[in-house]
Amino acid sequence: AQKITQTQPGMFVQEKEAVTLDCTYDTSDQSYGLFWYKQPSSGEMIFLIYQGSYDEQNATEGRYSLNFQKARKSANLVISASQLGDSAMYFCAMRERDNYGQNFVFGPGTRLSVLP
Amino acid sequence: GAVVSQHPSWVICKSGTSVKIECRSLDFQATTMFWYRQFPKQSLMLMATSNEGSKATYEQGVEKDKFLINHASLTLSTLTVTSAHPEDSSFYICSASPTGSRETQYFGPGTRLLVL
C-alpha cells in the first residue's frame, strides 16, 4: 500500500501567489516525522521543512509552511508568494520506525511550475 | 553546515564493470546513511540503510551482492554497483542523518550512472 500519496502530478501557479501541495500519509506508528523536499532540475534534494508527529504547532520556514492535520493524516505544503525559482519537483516524505531502525519513504512527487 | 558530498557526480561505464560511488558527510558525523535510486520522472526509492560498523540493511528486491555497501567510518559510505548492466543506469542519491538526530537527513548531490 502507498504510504505517501501526492495526488497532484503537476501544479501551475502564478508568480507571487500562494500554492498548496497535497500530501497524505499512512502509518500505524505514534512517533513519526514528515518532510518536504524540493528537487530542481539539477537533481539535488533540498530540505524545506519538517513536522514531528507530536508537534502541536504547524511548522513554518520562511515562505514554507506545513498544514499538519494529524487526524486526517495530511501534511500539505503551502508556499506563499511563489517565485520563478520555486519551479521544481516537490516530494513529501515520512520517517517512521521499522524493525531495522528508521525508514524514510517518499511520495511520487508533484511538479510545480511557476508562471511569470 | 550539514553538507554531504558524492563522488563521482557522473559516471559512464561499460557493461560488466564495477562502479564505486562515495558518499561523505563533510561537517558532521553520520551513524546512518541511506542510499536511494531514482529513475527519470520517478520518486526516490530507498535501496538500503547503511549503519557505521555493521552490515547494511537492504530493502526488499534489492540484490545485496549486486549493490555492495560499506560504511567504514562515521563520515563515509560507499556503494559499489558490481557487474553493472544498462538497466542499472540511474540517478543514485545518498543521504546522511547526523548522529543523535532523527529529525532530518541531508542529501548528497547525486551520481548519474550510465552503463553502456
GROMACS .gro file of C-alpha atoms in nm:
model
  232
    1ALA     CA    1   0.000   0.000   0.000
    2GLN     CA    2   0.113   0.350  -0.080
    3LYS     CA    3   0.247   0.508   0.239
    4ILE     CA    4   0.276   0.857   0.097
    5THR     CA    5   0.024   0.990  -0.152
    6GLN     CA    6   0.065   1.306  -0.353
    7THR     CA    7  -0.241   1.337  -0.571
    8GLN     CA    8  -0.119   1.624  -0.787
    9PRO     CA    9   0.132   1.510  -1.051
   10GLY     CA   10   0.163   1.869  -1.172
   11MET     CA   11   0.062   2.212  -1.048
   12PHE     CA   12   0.075   2.559  -1.200
   13VAL     CA   13   0.078   2.881  -1.002
   14GLN     CA   14   0.113   3.243  -1.095
   15GLU     CA   15   0.419   3.421  -0.966
   16LYS     CA   16   0.362   3.593  -0.627
   17GLU     CA   17   0.058   3.379  -0.550
   18ALA     CA   18   0.036   3.107  -0.286
   19VAL     CA   19   0.010   2.738  -0.368
   20THR     CA   20  -0.073   2.428  -0.166
   21LEU     CA   21   0.081   2.091  -0.246
   22ASP     CA   22  -0.111   1.798  -0.105
   23CYS     CA   23   0.033   1.507   0.089
   24THR     CA   24  -0.142   1.230   0.279
   25TYR     CA   25   0.033   0.951   0.462
   26ASP     CA   26  -0.037   0.615   0.617
   27THR     CA   27   0.133   0.484   0.928
   28SER     CA   28   0.048   0.295   1.243
   29ASP     CA   29   0.338   0.448   1.435
   30GLN     CA   30   0.267   0.704   1.703
   31SER     CA   31   0.601   0.871   1.654
   32TYR     CA   32   0.693   0.975   1.304
   33GLY     CA   33   0.823   1.270   1.110
   34LEU     CA   34   0.707   1.435   0.792
   35PHE     CA   35   0.932   1.617   0.550
   36TRP     CA   36   0.911   1.816   0.232
   37TYR     CA   37   1.194   1.826  -0.016
   38LYS     CA   38   1.245   2.025  -0.333
   39GLN     CA   39   1.428   1.875  -0.629
   40PRO     CA   40   1.519   2.120  -0.905
   41SER     CA   41   1.630   2.003  -1.248
   42SER     CA   42   1.988   1.974  -1.120
   43GLY     CA   43   1.877   1.671  -0.921
   44GLU     CA   44   1.984   1.770  -0.572
   45MET     CA   45   1.735   1.719  -0.292
   46ILE     CA   46   1.680   2.032  -0.088
   47PHE     CA   47   1.525   2.003   0.257
   48LEU     CA   48   1.241   2.250   0.306
   49ILE     CA   49   1.050   2.177   0.624
   50TYR     CA   50   0.991   1.919   0.896
   51GLN     CA   51   0.693   1.833   1.115
   52GLY     CA   52   0.709   1.589   1.403
   53SER     CA   53   0.402   1.386   1.485
   54TYR     CA   54   0.394   1.526   1.838
   55ASP     CA   55   0.444   1.886   1.734
   56GLU     CA   56   0.132   2.078   1.821
   57GLN     CA   57   0.203   2.375   1.603
   58ASN     CA   58   0.235   2.372   1.227
   59ALA     CA   59   0.593   2.406   1.111
   60THR     CA   60   0.698   2.720   0.925
   61GLU     CA   61   1.023   2.804   0.747
   62GLY     CA   62   1.024   3.136   0.569
   63ARG     CA   63   0.779   3.116   0.279
   64TYR     CA   64   0.709   2.749   0.352
   65SER     CA   65   0.452   2.628   0.599
   66LEU     CA   66   0.318   2.282   0.665
   67ASN     CA   67  -0.055   2.239   0.721
   68PHE     CA   68  -0.049   1.938   0.953
   69GLN     CA   69  -0.383   1.768   1.016
   70LYS     CA   70  -0.300   1.461   1.218
   71ALA     CA   71  -0.649   1.313   1.232
   72ARG     CA   72  -0.673   1.330   0.854
   73LYS     CA   73  -0.312   1.214   0.815
   74SER     CA   74  -0.233   1.500   0.586
   75ALA     CA   75   0.071   1.726   0.570
   76ASN     CA   76   0.019   1.977   0.294
   77LEU     CA   77   0.294   2.220   0.197
   78VAL     CA   78   0.198   2.581   0.148
   79ILE     CA   79   0.432   2.806  -0.046
   80SER     CA   80   0.349   3.173  -0.015
   81ALA     CA   81   0.446   3.442  -0.267
   82SER     CA   82   0.566   3.194  -0.529
   83GLN     CA   83   0.884   3.277  -0.716
   84LEU     CA   84   1.005   3.156  -1.054
   85GLY     CA   85   1.284   2.970  -0.877
   86ASP     CA   86   1.025   2.760  -0.696
   87SER     CA   87   0.961   2.563  -1.016
   88ALA     CA   88   1.075   2.211  -0.932
   89MET     CA   89   0.963   1.867  -0.818
   90TYR     CA   90   0.841   1.855  -0.461
   91PHE     CA   91   0.847   1.537  -0.258
   92CYS     CA   92   0.667   1.463   0.064
   93ALA     CA   93   0.842   1.206   0.281
   94MET     CA   94   0.784   1.028   0.609
   95ARG     CA   95   1.024   0.889   0.865
   96GLU     CA   96   0.894   0.601   1.067
   97ARG     CA   97   1.048   0.325   1.268
   98ASP     CA   98   1.063  -0.026   1.137
   99ASN     CA   99   1.233  -0.341   1.261
  100TYR     CA  100   1.571  -0.216   1.149
  101GLY     CA  101   1.557   0.137   1.283
  102GLN     CA  102   1.430   0.433   1.093
  103ASN     CA  103   1.294   0.427   0.745
  104PHE     CA  104   1.224   0.708   0.504
  105VAL     CA  105   0.950   0.678   0.246
  106PHE     CA  106   0.896   0.926  -0.034
  107GLY     CA  107   0.581   1.014  -0.220
  108PRO     CA  108   0.563   1.018  -0.601
  109GLY     CA  109   0.618   1.392  -0.615
  110THR     CA  110   0.441   1.698  -0.755
  111ARG     CA  111   0.591   1.907  -1.032
  112LEU     CA  112   0.532   2.274  -0.962
  113SER     CA  113   0.558   2.527  -1.240
  114VAL     CA  114   0.553   2.896  -1.152
  115LEU     CA  115   0.428   3.117  -1.432
  116PRO     CA  116   0.555   3.474  -1.482
  117GLY     CA  117   2.684   2.326   0.774
  118ALA     CA  118   2.539   1.978   0.711
  119VAL     CA  119   2.699   1.920   0.373
  120VAL     CA  120   2.701   1.582   0.205
  121SER     CA  121   2.916   1.518  -0.098
  122GLN     CA  122   2.906   1.242  -0.355
  123HIS     CA  123   3.176   1.134  -0.591
  124PRO     CA  124   3.167   1.098  -0.882
  125SER     CA  125   2.879   1.315  -0.995
  126TRP     CA  126   2.872   1.149  -1.337
  127VAL     CA  127   3.000   0.811  -1.447
  128ILE     CA  128   2.977   0.629  -1.776
  129CYS     CA  129   3.098   0.272  -1.782
  130LYS     CA  130   3.091  -0.037  -1.995
  131SER     CA  131   2.859  -0.324  -1.918
  132GLY     CA  132   3.020  -0.576  -1.686
  133THR     CA  133   3.242  -0.333  -1.497
  134SER     CA  134   3.202  -0.229  -1.135
  135VAL     CA  135   3.145   0.127  -1.024
  136LYS     CA  136   3.205   0.270  -0.677
  137ILE     CA  137   3.018   0.575  -0.553
  138GLU     CA  138   3.132   0.757  -0.240
  139CYS     CA  139   2.911   0.948  -0.001
  140ARG     CA  140   3.073   1.175   0.256
  141SER     CA  141   2.934   1.389   0.533
  142LEU     CA  142   3.174   1.682   0.533
  143ASP     CA  143   3.097   1.865   0.855
  144PHE     CA  144   2.913   1.620   1.073
  145GLN     CA  145   2.924   1.259   1.178
  146ALA     CA  146   2.660   1.027   1.044
  147THR     CA  147   2.595   0.694   1.208
  148THR     CA  148   2.333   0.623   0.946
  149MET     CA  149   2.345   0.686   0.575
  150PHE     CA  150   2.086   0.597   0.316
  151TRP     CA  151   2.119   0.503  -0.048
  152TYR     CA  152   1.842   0.585  -0.293
  153ARG     CA  153   1.783   0.523  -0.657
  154GLN     CA  154   1.577   0.747  -0.879
  155PHE     CA  155   1.465   0.670  -1.232
  156PRO     CA  156   1.368   0.957  -1.465
  157LYS     CA  157   1.046   1.129  -1.363
  158GLN     CA  158   1.002   0.897  -1.067
  159SER     CA  159   1.039   0.931  -0.695
  160LEU     CA  160   1.328   0.820  -0.480
  161MET     CA  161   1.333   0.454  -0.388
  162LEU     CA  162   1.526   0.355  -0.079
  163MET     CA  163   1.776   0.084  -0.163
  164ALA     CA  164   1.948   0.031   0.167
  165THR     CA  165   2.026   0.177   0.506
  166SER     CA  166   2.389   0.187   0.595
  167ASN     CA  167   2.497   0.185   0.960
  168GLU     CA  168   2.855   0.256   1.057
  169GLY     CA  169   3.037  -0.055   1.165
  170SER     CA  170   2.762  -0.300   1.076
  171LYS     CA  171   2.608  -0.460   0.773
  172ALA     CA  172   2.374  -0.259   0.559
  173THR     CA  173   2.002  -0.328   0.563
  174TYR     CA  174   1.865  -0.376   0.214
  175GLU     CA  175   1.512  -0.310   0.102
  176GLN     CA  176   1.309  -0.590  -0.046
  177GLY     CA  177   1.403  -0.656  -0.407
  178VAL     CA  178   1.749  -0.501  -0.386
  179GLU     CA  179   2.027  -0.751  -0.453
  180LYS     CA  180   2.288  -0.743  -0.179
  181ASP     CA  181   2.555  -0.896  -0.399
  182LYS     CA  182   2.481  -0.652  -0.676
  183PHE     CA  183   2.490  -0.335  -0.469
  184LEU     CA  184   2.768  -0.360  -0.211
  185ILE     CA  185   2.756  -0.104   0.066
  186ASN     CA  186   3.036  -0.028   0.305
  187HIS     CA  187   3.008   0.224   0.589
  188ALA     CA  188   3.357   0.211   0.730
  189SER     CA  189   3.359   0.541   0.914
  190LEU     CA  190   3.120   0.798   1.056
  191THR     CA  191   3.171   1.020   0.753
  192LEU     CA  192   3.195   0.780   0.462
  193SER     CA  193   2.971   0.525   0.298
  194THR     CA  194   3.035   0.365  -0.039
  195LEU     CA  195   2.802   0.196  -0.285
  196THR     CA  196   2.958  -0.039  -0.539
  197VAL     CA  197   2.749  -0.146  -0.834
  198THR     CA  198   2.907  -0.476  -0.933
  199SER     CA  199   2.899  -0.607  -1.289
  200ALA     CA  200   2.689  -0.313  -1.400
  201HIS     CA  201   2.436  -0.357  -1.678
  202PRO     CA  202   2.238  -0.098  -1.877
  203GLU     CA  203   1.934  -0.148  -1.653
  204ASP     CA  204   2.146  -0.022  -1.361
  205SER     CA  205   2.166   0.317  -1.528
  206SER     CA  206   2.002   0.555  -1.287
  207PHE     CA  207   2.046   0.850  -1.054
  208TYR     CA  208   2.189   0.734  -0.721
  209ILE     CA  209   2.149   0.964  -0.421
  210CYS     CA  210   2.285   0.921  -0.073
  211SER     CA  211   2.175   1.093   0.242
  212ALA     CA  212   2.309   1.112   0.593
  213SER     CA  213   2.147   1.159   0.933
  214PRO     CA  214   2.363   1.334   1.190
  215THR     CA  215   2.446   1.112   1.485
  216GLY     CA  216   2.189   1.163   1.755
  217SER     CA  217   1.946   1.341   1.525
  218ARG     CA  218   1.644   1.161   1.392
  219GLU     CA  219   1.471   1.466   1.262
  220THR     CA  220   1.627   1.502   0.926
  221GLN     CA  221   1.863   1.373   0.668
  222TYR     CA  222   2.089   1.568   0.439
  223PHE     CA  223   2.120   1.466   0.079
  224GLY     CA  224   2.418   1.445  -0.145
  225PRO     CA  225   2.401   1.596  -0.495
  226GLY     CA  226   2.356   1.255  -0.654
  227THR     CA  227   2.551   1.045  -0.902
  228ARG     CA  228   2.428   0.981  -1.254
  229LEU     CA  229   2.532   0.639  -1.376
  230LEU     CA  230   2.512   0.541  -1.741
  231VAL     CA  231   2.603   0.187  -1.831
  232LEU     CA  232   2.667   0.127  -2.199
   0.00000   0.00000   0.00000
